[in-house]
Amino acid sequence: LDHPVTLDAGRRYDVTVSTPSGAMLTLALASAQGGALEWVDLAAPIAPGEIVPGAVFALVAGDGALTRWRVLSNAPTAEGFFDIAAVLEDPGKWDRVERDIIADEPAPWIEAPTGPLAAPSGLVATELLYLDGSAVRSAIEVTVAPPADPRVAYVEIQAQRPGSAGWSPLGIGSALSARLLNTAPGAHRFRARAIDPLAVAGAWREIGFLAQALLAPPAAPTGLRVALNGGQASLTWEPVADLDLA
């Protein structure tokens, strides 16, 4: 070599050099030694006259990729060093020139994910009670966290009641929660998926939930306090918020 090169030990390297016909020949190096080297061994011998003596060669790592440039100027600055001005090769440039396409500024763009929408995360179901006129009924509230994807326009939530083989719509839109009203005890299932502005839906996220409905016991009293007055003891506690207390 006319100048030392630094190679990484164990990495594969190739040499590309001109042949007398003008074609480019790629030759593999033997297992590279680490450090600065002034000579290298080829993995296989070359025949006499196979390459042009004194031709410029390129030494490239096997896992690297060559980028084509158009050289505008090339001026030597020191032995083995050159000041090169070049522009990146653009094979489609002449098509734009012939069609008189002029772009003064880059078009707006965003770095957005591609491929199918991911399934939502954080699908959670909780039970609650509500008043339907004077009657107390049970419900299940479902909350969902959509995937972190700017393409998501809204979320669809569906429910499956105990004993049912089909799914019923529970909510679709930008809201991230929905309620299934007038529930009965038993195994329920819920699922949710994200949908983009073109109505293309992503994968479902599904959970199961065993509801107790009105069979659920009320919450335990809190804030229990005892006050003694002579021979009497008075008990007080915080009000229980359950709607179905006797």
PDB file of C-alpha atoms in Angstrom, residues 6-15 27-30 32-33 59-62:
ATOM      1  CA  THR A   6      -6.258   1.037   9.850  1.00  0.00           C
ATOM      2  CA  LEU A   7      -8.323  -2.163   9.832  1.00  0.00           C
ATOM      3  CA  ASP A   8     -10.505  -3.725  12.500  1.00  0.00           C
ATOM      4  CA  ALA A   9      -9.428  -7.195  13.546  1.00  0.00           C
ATOM      5  CA  GLY A  10     -11.798  -9.938  12.392  1.00  0.00           C
ATOM      6  CA  ARG A  11     -13.773  -7.671  10.048  1.00  0.00           C
ATOM      7  CA  ARG A  12     -14.139  -8.636   6.357  1.00  0.00           C
ATOM      8  CA  TYR A  13     -12.677  -6.272   3.756  1.00  0.00           C
ATOM      9  CA  ASP A  14     -12.761  -6.194  -0.063  1.00  0.00           C
ATOM     10  CA  VAL A  15     -10.508  -4.451  -2.596  1.00  0.00           C
ATOM     11  CA  LEU A  27     -11.085  -9.134  -4.449  1.00  0.00           C
ATOM     12  CA  ALA A  28     -11.535 -10.339  -0.877  1.00  0.00           C
ATOM     13  CA  LEU A  29      -8.803  -9.846   1.696  1.00  0.00           C
ATOM     14  CA  ALA A  30      -7.539 -12.594   3.933  1.00  0.00           C
ATOM     15  CA  ALA A  32      -7.744  -8.821   8.528  1.00  0.00           C
ATOM     16  CA  GLN A  33      -5.257  -7.989  11.217  1.00  0.00           C
ATOM     17  CA  LEU A  59     -10.576  -0.793   0.203  1.00  0.00           C
ATOM     18  CA  VAL A  60     -14.078  -1.251   1.644  1.00  0.00           C
ATOM     19  CA  ALA A  61     -15.416  -3.105   4.682  1.00  0.00           C
ATOM     20  CA  GLY A  62     -17.596  -6.041   3.696  1.00  0.00           C
TER      21      GLY A  62
END
